Amino acid sequence: MNTVPFSVYLKLICVALFWGGTFIAGRIVSTEIPHMIAAAGRFLVACIFLLLLAWRVEGGLPKLSRQQKHATFGLGATGIFLYNICFLAALERMPAGRSALFVSLSPIVTALAMAILFRERLGFTKWLGIAIAFVGAAVVITRGDLMSVAHDISHSMGSGELFMLAAVGSWTAYTILGKHALKGLSPIAATTYASLWGLLLLSMGAVNQLPMLDTTKLTWQVLSAIVFLGIFGTVIGFVWYYEGVKTIGPARTAVFNNLVPVFGVSLSALLLNESILISMIVGGVLTIAGVSLTNRTSH
């Protein structure tokens, strides 16, 4: 069995930090300019840097086979187009820290999807971990009032929460597709093609939203947030995440998403002065413990 280089794990921790930061940047952007325009701006920046990176490191992009075209389009449609629409829609409606905690469900949903779609076996320990993680998520969603769901689920589940759950689903599809799209493609090539497809889809929506854009809202904070989302949240984040998927597999890579809500909640308190509720801490710890248990025996 080959030893995984420590640098792979270090990069995945940095990815979690960058992605925790995307909730703060996304919150700043989503409340000021239309979502499609914001997301298209993010991936315009990303695609420029990805194309430069592909040219510098690999001498350009390879020609895709038909199967690779379908796979990279799937990545662009799920992890970029759908995820960003849901992500920004959620951040417009709910605090960044609370939104970030939903990401902790991603590895659990990924593990379940792998079991259903690819017949990956889940033993008792994994099912126990999944149950604990979902209880933790329920504590976060209901703000600690689990009984409120029995009376009125709409009291806990607003449109922001629903958009964030849809974002988790989109990301799960992206993670699983990534394992297959990487066959014969480097992380840089796969990420670049996915981003180009995503930019194409987002640009179609952005054109329709141009009349809604107030250019006075394009402050240095908003523009800086878009650049951060493009370079750190996309270029560096996606390439390093892909390296993890290729080296240690989708389930073990998804474990590092546990750190995203930790960074997201911490940064939202520091930079946006958002309050940290006891239910967020308790639910977050339960979810992370459940995810760790689920993936403890993964190879």
CSV table of C-alpha atoms in Angstrom, one decimal:
chain,number,residue,atom,x,y,z
A,1,MET,CA,0.0,0.0,0.0
A,2,ASN,CA,1.5,3.4,-1.1
A,3,THR,CA,2.0,6.0,1.6
A,4,VAL,CA,0.0,9.2,0.9
A,5,PRO,CA,2.3,12.3,0.9
A,6,PHE,CA,1.7,14.6,3.9
A,7,SER,CA,1.4,17.5,1.4
A,8,VAL,CA,-1.9,16.1,0.1
A,9,TYR,CA,-3.5,16.3,3.6
A,10,LEU,CA,-2.0,19.8,4.1
A,11,LYS,CA,-3.4,21.0,0.8
A,12,LEU,CA,-6.9,19.6,1.8
A,13,ILE,CA,-6.7,21.6,5.1
A,14,CYS,CA,-5.9,24.7,3.1
A,15,VAL,CA,-8.8,24.0,0.8
A,16,ALA,CA,-11.1,23.8,3.8
A,17,LEU,CA,-9.8,27.2,5.0
A,18,PHE,CA,-10.4,28.8,1.5
A,19,TRP,CA,-13.9,27.2,1.3
A,20,GLY,CA,-14.7,28.4,4.8
A,21,GLY,CA,-13.7,31.9,3.5
A,22,THR,CA,-16.1,31.5,0.5
A,23,PHE,CA,-19.1,31.8,2.9
A,24,ILE,CA,-17.9,35.2,4.0
A,25,ALA,CA,-17.1,36.4,0.5
A,26,GLY,CA,-20.3,34.9,-0.8
A,27,ARG,CA,-22.3,36.7,1.9
A,28,ILE,CA,-20.7,40.0,0.9
A,29,VAL,CA,-21.4,39.5,-2.8
A,30,SER,CA,-24.9,37.9,-2.6
A,31,THR,CA,-26.5,40.8,-0.7
A,32,GLU,CA,-25.2,43.4,-3.2
A,33,ILE,CA,-25.4,42.0,-6.8
A,34,PRO,CA,-27.5,39.5,-8.8
A,35,HIS,CA,-26.4,35.9,-8.2
A,36,MET,CA,-25.8,34.8,-11.8
A,37,ILE,CA,-23.6,37.9,-12.4
A,38,ALA,CA,-21.7,37.2,-9.2
A,39,ALA,CA,-21.1,33.6,-10.0
A,40,ALA,CA,-20.2,34.3,-13.6
A,41,GLY,CA,-17.7,36.9,-12.3
A,42,ARG,CA,-16.2,34.3,-10.0
A,43,PHE,CA,-15.7,31.8,-12.8
A,44,LEU,CA,-14.5,34.4,-15.3
A,45,VAL,CA,-11.7,35.1,-12.9
A,46,ALA,CA,-11.2,31.4,-12.3
A,47,CYS,CA,-11.1,30.4,-15.9
A,48,ILE,CA,-8.5,33.0,-16.8
A,49,PHE,CA,-6.2,31.7,-14.1
A,50,LEU,CA,-7.0,28.1,-14.8
A,51,LEU,CA,-6.2,28.5,-18.5
A,52,LEU,CA,-2.9,30.2,-17.6
A,53,LEU,CA,-2.1,27.4,-15.2
A,54,ALA,CA,-3.0,24.7,-17.7
A,55,TRP,CA,-0.7,26.3,-20.3
A,56,ARG,CA,2.1,26.9,-17.9
A,57,VAL,CA,2.1,23.5,-16.2
A,58,GLU,CA,0.8,21.2,-18.8
A,59,GLY,CA,1.3,23.0,-22.1
A,60,GLY,CA,-2.4,23.6,-22.7
A,61,LEU,CA,-5.6,21.6,-22.5
A,62,PRO,CA,-5.9,18.0,-23.9
A,63,LYS,CA,-8.6,17.2,-26.5
A,64,LEU,CA,-11.5,15.5,-24.8
A,65,SER,CA,-13.1,12.2,-25.8
A,66,ARG,CA,-16.9,12.1,-26.1
A,67,GLN,CA,-17.1,10.5,-22.6
A,68,GLN,CA,-14.8,13.1,-21.1
A,69,LYS,CA,-17.0,15.9,-22.6
A,70,HIS,CA,-20.1,14.5,-21.0
A,71,ALA,CA,-18.2,14.0,-17.7
A,72,THR,CA,-16.7,17.5,-17.5
A,73,PHE,CA,-20.1,19.0,-18.6
A,74,GLY,CA,-21.6,17.1,-15.7
A,75,LEU,CA,-19.0,18.6,-13.3
A,76,GLY,CA,-19.7,22.1,-14.6
A,77,ALA,CA,-23.5,21.7,-14.3
A,78,THR,CA,-23.4,20.2,-10.8
A,79,GLY,CA,-20.4,21.6,-8.9
A,80,ILE,CA,-20.3,25.0,-10.6
A,81,PHE,CA,-23.7,26.0,-12.1
A,82,LEU,CA,-26.2,24.5,-9.7
A,83,TYR,CA,-23.9,24.7,-6.6
A,84,ASN,CA,-23.2,28.4,-7.0
A,85,ILE,CA,-26.8,29.3,-7.7
A,86,CYS,CA,-28.0,27.5,-4.5
A,87,PHE,CA,-24.9,28.7,-2.5
A,88,LEU,CA,-25.5,32.4,-3.2
A,89,ALA,CA,-29.3,32.1,-2.9
A,90,ALA,CA,-28.8,30.6,0.6
A,91,LEU,CA,-26.2,33.2,1.7
A,92,GLU,CA,-28.6,36.0,0.7
A,93,ARG,CA,-31.2,34.5,3.1
A,94,MET,CA,-29.2,33.3,6.1
A,95,PRO,CA,-26.0,34.0,8.1
A,96,ALA,CA,-22.7,32.8,6.6
A,97,GLY,CA,-21.8,30.7,9.7
A,98,ARG,CA,-25.1,28.9,9.8
A,99,SER,CA,-24.8,28.2,6.0
A,100,ALA,CA,-21.3,26.8,6.5
A,101,LEU,CA,-22.5,24.2,9.0
A,102,PHE,CA,-24.6,22.6,6.3
A,103,VAL,CA,-21.5,21.6,4.4
A,104,SER,CA,-20.7,19.1,7.1
A,105,LEU,CA,-23.5,17.0,5.7
A,106,SER,CA,-21.6,16.6,2.4
A,107,PRO,CA,-19.4,13.6,3.3
A,108,ILE,CA,-22.4,11.8,4.8
A,109,VAL,CA,-24.5,12.3,1.7
A,110,THR,CA,-21.5,11.3,-0.4
A,111,ALA,CA,-21.1,8.0,1.6
A,112,LEU,CA,-24.9,7.3,1.3
A,113,ALA,CA,-24.8,8.0,-2.5
A,114,MET,CA,-21.8,5.8,-3.0
A,115,ALA,CA,-23.6,3.0,-1.1
A,116,ILE,CA,-26.8,3.3,-3.2
A,117,LEU,CA,-25.2,3.9,-6.6
A,118,PHE,CA,-22.1,1.8,-6.4
A,119,ARG,CA,-23.1,-0.8,-3.7
A,120,GLU,CA,-20.3,0.3,-1.3
A,121,ARG,CA,-20.9,-1.5,1.9
A,122,LEU,CA,-21.7,0.4,5.1
A,123,GLY,CA,-21.2,-1.5,8.3
A,124,PHE,CA,-22.8,-0.9,11.7
A,125,THR,CA,-20.2,1.7,12.6
A,126,LYS,CA,-20.8,3.7,9.5
A,127,TRP,CA,-24.6,3.7,9.9
A,128,LEU,CA,-24.1,4.8,13.5
A,129,GLY,CA,-21.9,7.7,12.3
A,130,ILE,CA,-24.5,8.7,9.7
A,131,ALA,CA,-27.2,8.7,12.3
A,132,ILE,CA,-25.1,10.8,14.7
A,133,ALA,CA,-24.2,13.3,11.9
A,134,PHE,CA,-27.9,13.7,10.9
A,135,VAL,CA,-28.9,14.4,14.6
A,136,GLY,CA,-26.1,17.0,14.7
A,137,ALA,CA,-27.4,18.6,11.5
A,138,ALA,CA,-31.0,18.6,12.9
A,139,VAL,CA,-29.7,20.4,16.0
A,140,VAL,CA,-28.1,23.1,13.8
A,141,ILE,CA,-31.2,23.4,11.5
A,142,THR,CA,-33.7,23.6,14.4
A,143,ARG,CA,-31.4,25.8,16.5
A,144,GLY,CA,-31.5,23.2,19.2
A,145,ASP,CA,-35.3,22.9,19.3
A,146,LEU,CA,-35.7,19.4,17.8
A,147,MET,CA,-39.4,19.2,18.8
A,148,SER,CA,-40.2,22.2,16.7
A,149,VAL,CA,-39.9,20.0,13.6
A,150,ALA,CA,-42.8,17.8,14.8
A,151,HIS,CA,-45.1,20.9,15.1
A,152,ASP,CA,-44.0,23.0,12.2
A,153,ILE,CA,-41.0,22.2,10.0
A,154,SER,CA,-41.3,25.6,8.2
A,155,HIS,CA,-40.3,27.2,11.5
A,156,SER,CA,-36.8,25.7,11.1
A,157,MET,CA,-36.5,25.2,7.4
A,158,GLY,CA,-36.7,28.5,5.6
A,159,SER,CA,-35.8,29.0,1.9
A,160,GLY,CA,-32.1,29.6,2.8
A,161,GLU,CA,-31.9,26.2,4.5
A,162,LEU,CA,-33.5,24.5,1.5
A,163,PHE,CA,-31.1,26.2,-0.9
A,164,MET,CA,-28.2,25.1,1.2
A,165,LEU,CA,-29.4,21.5,1.2
A,166,ALA,CA,-29.7,21.7,-2.6
A,167,ALA,CA,-26.1,23.0,-2.7
A,168,VAL,CA,-25.0,19.9,-0.6
A,169,GLY,CA,-26.7,17.6,-3.1
A,170,SER,CA,-25.0,19.4,-6.1
A,171,TRP,CA,-21.6,19.0,-4.4
A,172,THR,CA,-22.2,15.3,-3.7
A,173,ALA,CA,-22.9,14.8,-7.4
A,174,TYR,CA,-19.8,16.8,-8.3
A,175,THR,CA,-17.6,14.7,-5.9
A,176,ILE,CA,-18.8,11.4,-7.3
A,177,LEU,CA,-18.6,12.5,-10.9
A,178,GLY,CA,-15.1,13.8,-10.2
A,179,LYS,CA,-13.8,10.3,-9.6
A,180,HIS,CA,-14.9,9.2,-13.0
A,181,ALA,CA,-14.1,12.4,-14.9
A,182,LEU,CA,-10.5,12.1,-13.7
A,183,LYS,CA,-9.8,9.0,-15.8
A,184,GLY,CA,-7.3,10.2,-18.3
A,185,LEU,CA,-7.5,13.8,-17.2
A,186,SER,CA,-5.2,15.7,-14.8
A,187,PRO,CA,-6.8,17.7,-11.9
A,188,ILE,CA,-6.0,21.0,-13.7
A,189,ALA,CA,-7.5,19.9,-17.0
A,190,ALA,CA,-10.7,18.5,-15.4
A,191,THR,CA,-11.1,21.6,-13.2
A,192,THR,CA,-10.5,23.9,-16.2
A,193,TYR,CA,-13.0,22.2,-18.5
A,194,ALA,CA,-15.6,22.0,-15.7
A,195,SER,CA,-15.2,25.7,-15.0
A,196,LEU,CA,-15.5,26.6,-18.7
A,197,TRP,CA,-18.7,24.6,-18.9
A,198,GLY,CA,-19.9,26.2,-15.7
A,199,LEU,CA,-19.0,29.7,-16.9
A,200,LEU,CA,-21.0,29.1,-20.2
A,201,LEU,CA,-24.1,28.1,-18.2
A,202,LEU,CA,-23.8,30.9,-15.7
A,203,SER,CA,-23.2,33.5,-18.5
A,204,MET,CA,-26.5,32.7,-20.1
A,205,GLY,CA,-28.2,33.5,-16.8
A,206,ALA,CA,-26.0,36.5,-16.1
A,207,VAL,CA,-27.1,38.2,-19.4
A,208,ASN,CA,-30.7,38.1,-18.3
A,209,GLN,CA,-29.8,39.7,-14.9
A,210,LEU,CA,-27.8,42.6,-16.4
A,211,PRO,CA,-30.7,45.1,-16.1
A,212,MET,CA,-30.9,44.3,-12.4
A,213,LEU,CA,-27.2,45.2,-11.8
A,214,ASP,CA,-26.6,48.4,-9.8
A,215,THR,CA,-23.0,49.3,-10.7
A,216,THR,CA,-22.7,51.5,-7.6
A,217,LYS,CA,-22.8,48.2,-5.6
A,218,LEU,CA,-19.5,47.1,-7.3
A,219,THR,CA,-17.4,48.4,-4.3
A,220,TRP,CA,-13.8,47.3,-3.7
A,221,GLN,CA,-15.2,44.8,-1.0
A,222,VAL,CA,-17.5,43.2,-3.5
A,223,LEU,CA,-14.9,43.0,-6.3
A,224,SER,CA,-12.3,41.6,-3.8
A,225,ALA,CA,-14.8,39.0,-2.7
A,226,ILE,CA,-15.4,37.9,-6.3
A,227,VAL,CA,-11.6,37.7,-6.9
A,228,PHE,CA,-11.2,35.6,-3.7
A,229,LEU,CA,-14.0,33.3,-4.8
A,230,GLY,CA,-12.4,32.9,-8.2
A,231,ILE,CA,-8.7,32.4,-7.2
A,232,PHE,CA,-8.7,30.8,-3.8
A,233,GLY,CA,-12.3,29.4,-3.7
A,234,THR,CA,-12.0,27.9,-7.2
A,235,VAL,CA,-8.6,27.7,-8.8
A,236,ILE,CA,-6.5,26.6,-5.9
A,237,GLY,CA,-9.3,25.0,-4.0
A,238,PHE,CA,-10.7,22.8,-6.9
A,239,VAL,CA,-7.3,21.7,-8.1
A,240,TRP,CA,-6.1,20.6,-4.7
A,241,TYR,CA,-9.4,19.0,-3.9
A,242,TYR,CA,-9.2,17.0,-7.1
A,243,GLU,CA,-5.7,15.9,-6.2
A,244,GLY,CA,-7.2,14.5,-3.0
A,245,VAL,CA,-10.0,12.7,-4.9
A,246,LYS,CA,-7.5,11.2,-7.2
A,247,THR,CA,-5.0,10.2,-4.5
A,248,ILE,CA,-7.2,9.0,-1.6
A,249,GLY,CA,-10.7,8.7,-3.2
A,250,PRO,CA,-13.9,10.7,-2.9
A,251,ALA,CA,-15.1,9.5,0.5
A,252,ARG,CA,-11.8,10.2,2.4
A,253,THR,CA,-11.4,13.5,0.6
A,254,ALA,CA,-14.9,14.6,1.5
A,255,VAL,CA,-13.9,14.1,5.2
A,256,PHE,CA,-11.9,17.3,5.0
A,257,ASN,CA,-15.2,19.1,4.4
A,258,ASN,CA,-15.5,18.7,8.2
A,259,LEU,CA,-13.1,21.6,8.6
A,260,VAL,CA,-15.1,23.9,6.2
A,261,PRO,CA,-17.8,24.7,8.8
A,262,VAL,CA,-15.2,25.2,11.5
A,263,PHE,CA,-13.4,27.8,9.5
A,264,GLY,CA,-16.7,29.2,8.1
A,265,VAL,CA,-18.2,29.8,11.6
A,266,SER,CA,-14.9,31.2,13.0
A,267,LEU,CA,-14.4,33.6,10.1
A,268,SER,CA,-18.0,34.7,10.1
A,269,ALA,CA,-17.7,35.6,13.8
A,270,LEU,CA,-14.4,37.4,13.3
A,271,LEU,CA,-15.1,39.2,10.0
A,272,LEU,CA,-18.9,39.7,10.0
A,273,ASN,CA,-19.6,39.8,13.7
A,274,GLU,CA,-22.1,37.0,13.5
A,275,SER,CA,-23.2,35.3,16.7
A,276,ILE,CA,-22.2,31.7,17.4
A,277,LEU,CA,-25.2,29.9,19.0
A,278,ILE,CA,-24.8,27.0,21.4
A,279,SER,CA,-26.9,24.8,19.0
A,280,MET,CA,-24.3,25.6,16.3
A,281,ILE,CA,-21.5,24.3,18.4
A,282,VAL,CA,-23.3,21.2,19.8
A,283,GLY,CA,-24.7,20.3,16.3
A,284,GLY,CA,-21.4,21.0,14.6
A,285,VAL,CA,-19.5,18.8,17.0
A,286,LEU,CA,-22.1,16.0,16.7
A,287,THR,CA,-22.0,16.1,12.9
A,288,ILE,CA,-18.2,16.1,12.7
A,289,ALA,CA,-18.0,13.2,15.2
A,290,GLY,CA,-20.6,11.3,13.1
A,291,VAL,CA,-18.7,11.9,9.9
A,292,SER,CA,-15.4,10.9,11.5
A,293,LEU,CA,-17.0,7.7,12.7
A,294,THR,CA,-18.4,7.0,9.3
A,295,ASN,CA,-15.1,7.4,7.5
A,296,ARG,CA,-12.8,5.9,10.2
A,297,THR,CA,-12.6,2.5,8.5
A,298,SER,CA,-12.4,3.9,4.9
A,299,HIS,CA,-9.5,2.7,2.8
